[in-house]
Amino acid sequence: MIKISKKEAKEVAYWLKLLKEMNKNEEDKIETLIKEANEIRRILS
């Protein structure tokens, strides 16, 4: 279960990075979400 959660958090971070590149207006908000996704991955590791 944890392995799947780590994979999903990694995938979320990936998609958020793509979204950040396409949405320069919301860059700060998206960066916060990316940091949270990475933090979740670290917690699950």
mmCIF file of C-alpha atoms in Angstrom:
data_model
loop_
_atom_site.group_PDB
_atom_site.id
_atom_site.type_symbol
_atom_site.label_atom_id
_atom_site.label_comp_id
_atom_site.label_asym_id
_atom_site.label_seq_id
_atom_site.Cartn_x
_atom_site.Cartn_y
_atom_site.Cartn_z
ATOM 1 C CA MET A 1 0.000 0.000 0.000
ATOM 2 C CA ILE A 2 2.780 2.442 0.907
ATOM 3 C CA LYS A 3 4.661 1.617 -2.296
ATOM 4 C CA ILE A 4 1.604 2.561 -4.349
ATOM 5 C CA SER A 5 1.167 5.784 -2.380
ATOM 6 C CA LYS A 6 4.802 6.747 -2.997
ATOM 7 C CA LYS A 7 4.355 6.086 -6.722
ATOM 8 C CA GLU A 8 1.189 8.172 -6.829
ATOM 9 C CA ALA A 9 2.851 11.080 -5.002
ATOM 10 C CA LYS A 10 5.726 10.949 -7.500
ATOM 11 C CA GLU A 11 3.263 10.992 -10.381
ATOM 12 C CA VAL A 12 1.393 13.954 -8.895
ATOM 13 C CA ALA A 13 4.667 15.887 -8.613
ATOM 14 C CA TYR A 14 5.433 15.100 -12.261
ATOM 15 C CA TRP A 15 2.082 16.387 -13.504
ATOM 16 C CA LEU A 16 2.321 19.467 -11.308
ATOM 17 C CA LYS A 17 5.722 20.276 -12.823
ATOM 18 C CA LEU A 18 4.189 20.084 -16.286
ATOM 19 C CA LEU A 19 1.290 22.261 -15.177
ATOM 20 C CA LYS A 20 3.736 24.779 -13.719
ATOM 21 C CA GLU A 21 5.491 25.080 -17.088
ATOM 22 C CA MET A 22 2.185 25.771 -18.838
ATOM 23 C CA ASN A 23 0.749 28.093 -16.155
ATOM 24 C CA LYS A 24 3.299 30.775 -15.341
ATOM 25 C CA ASN A 25 0.591 32.863 -13.614
ATOM 26 C CA GLU A 26 0.059 30.239 -10.914
ATOM 27 C CA GLU A 27 3.711 29.233 -10.555
ATOM 28 C CA ASP A 28 3.966 29.999 -6.813
ATOM 29 C CA LYS A 29 0.832 28.048 -5.910
ATOM 30 C CA ILE A 30 1.862 25.071 -8.016
ATOM 31 C CA GLU A 31 5.377 25.087 -6.538
ATOM 32 C CA THR A 32 3.823 24.813 -3.075
ATOM 33 C CA LEU A 33 1.853 21.758 -4.207
ATOM 34 C CA ILE A 34 4.986 20.197 -5.714
ATOM 35 C CA LYS A 35 6.810 20.652 -2.416
ATOM 36 C CA GLU A 36 3.917 19.021 -0.560
ATOM 37 C CA ALA A 37 3.887 16.041 -2.937
ATOM 38 C CA ASN A 38 7.633 15.598 -2.445
ATOM 39 C CA GLU A 39 7.215 15.887 1.307
ATOM 40 C CA ILE A 40 4.594 13.129 1.254
ATOM 41 C CA ARG A 41 7.004 10.922 -0.710
ATOM 42 C CA ARG A 42 9.720 11.502 1.885
ATOM 43 C CA ILE A 43 7.325 10.680 4.725
ATOM 44 C CA LEU A 44 6.347 7.422 3.043
ATOM 45 C CA SER A 45 9.967 6.429 2.402
#
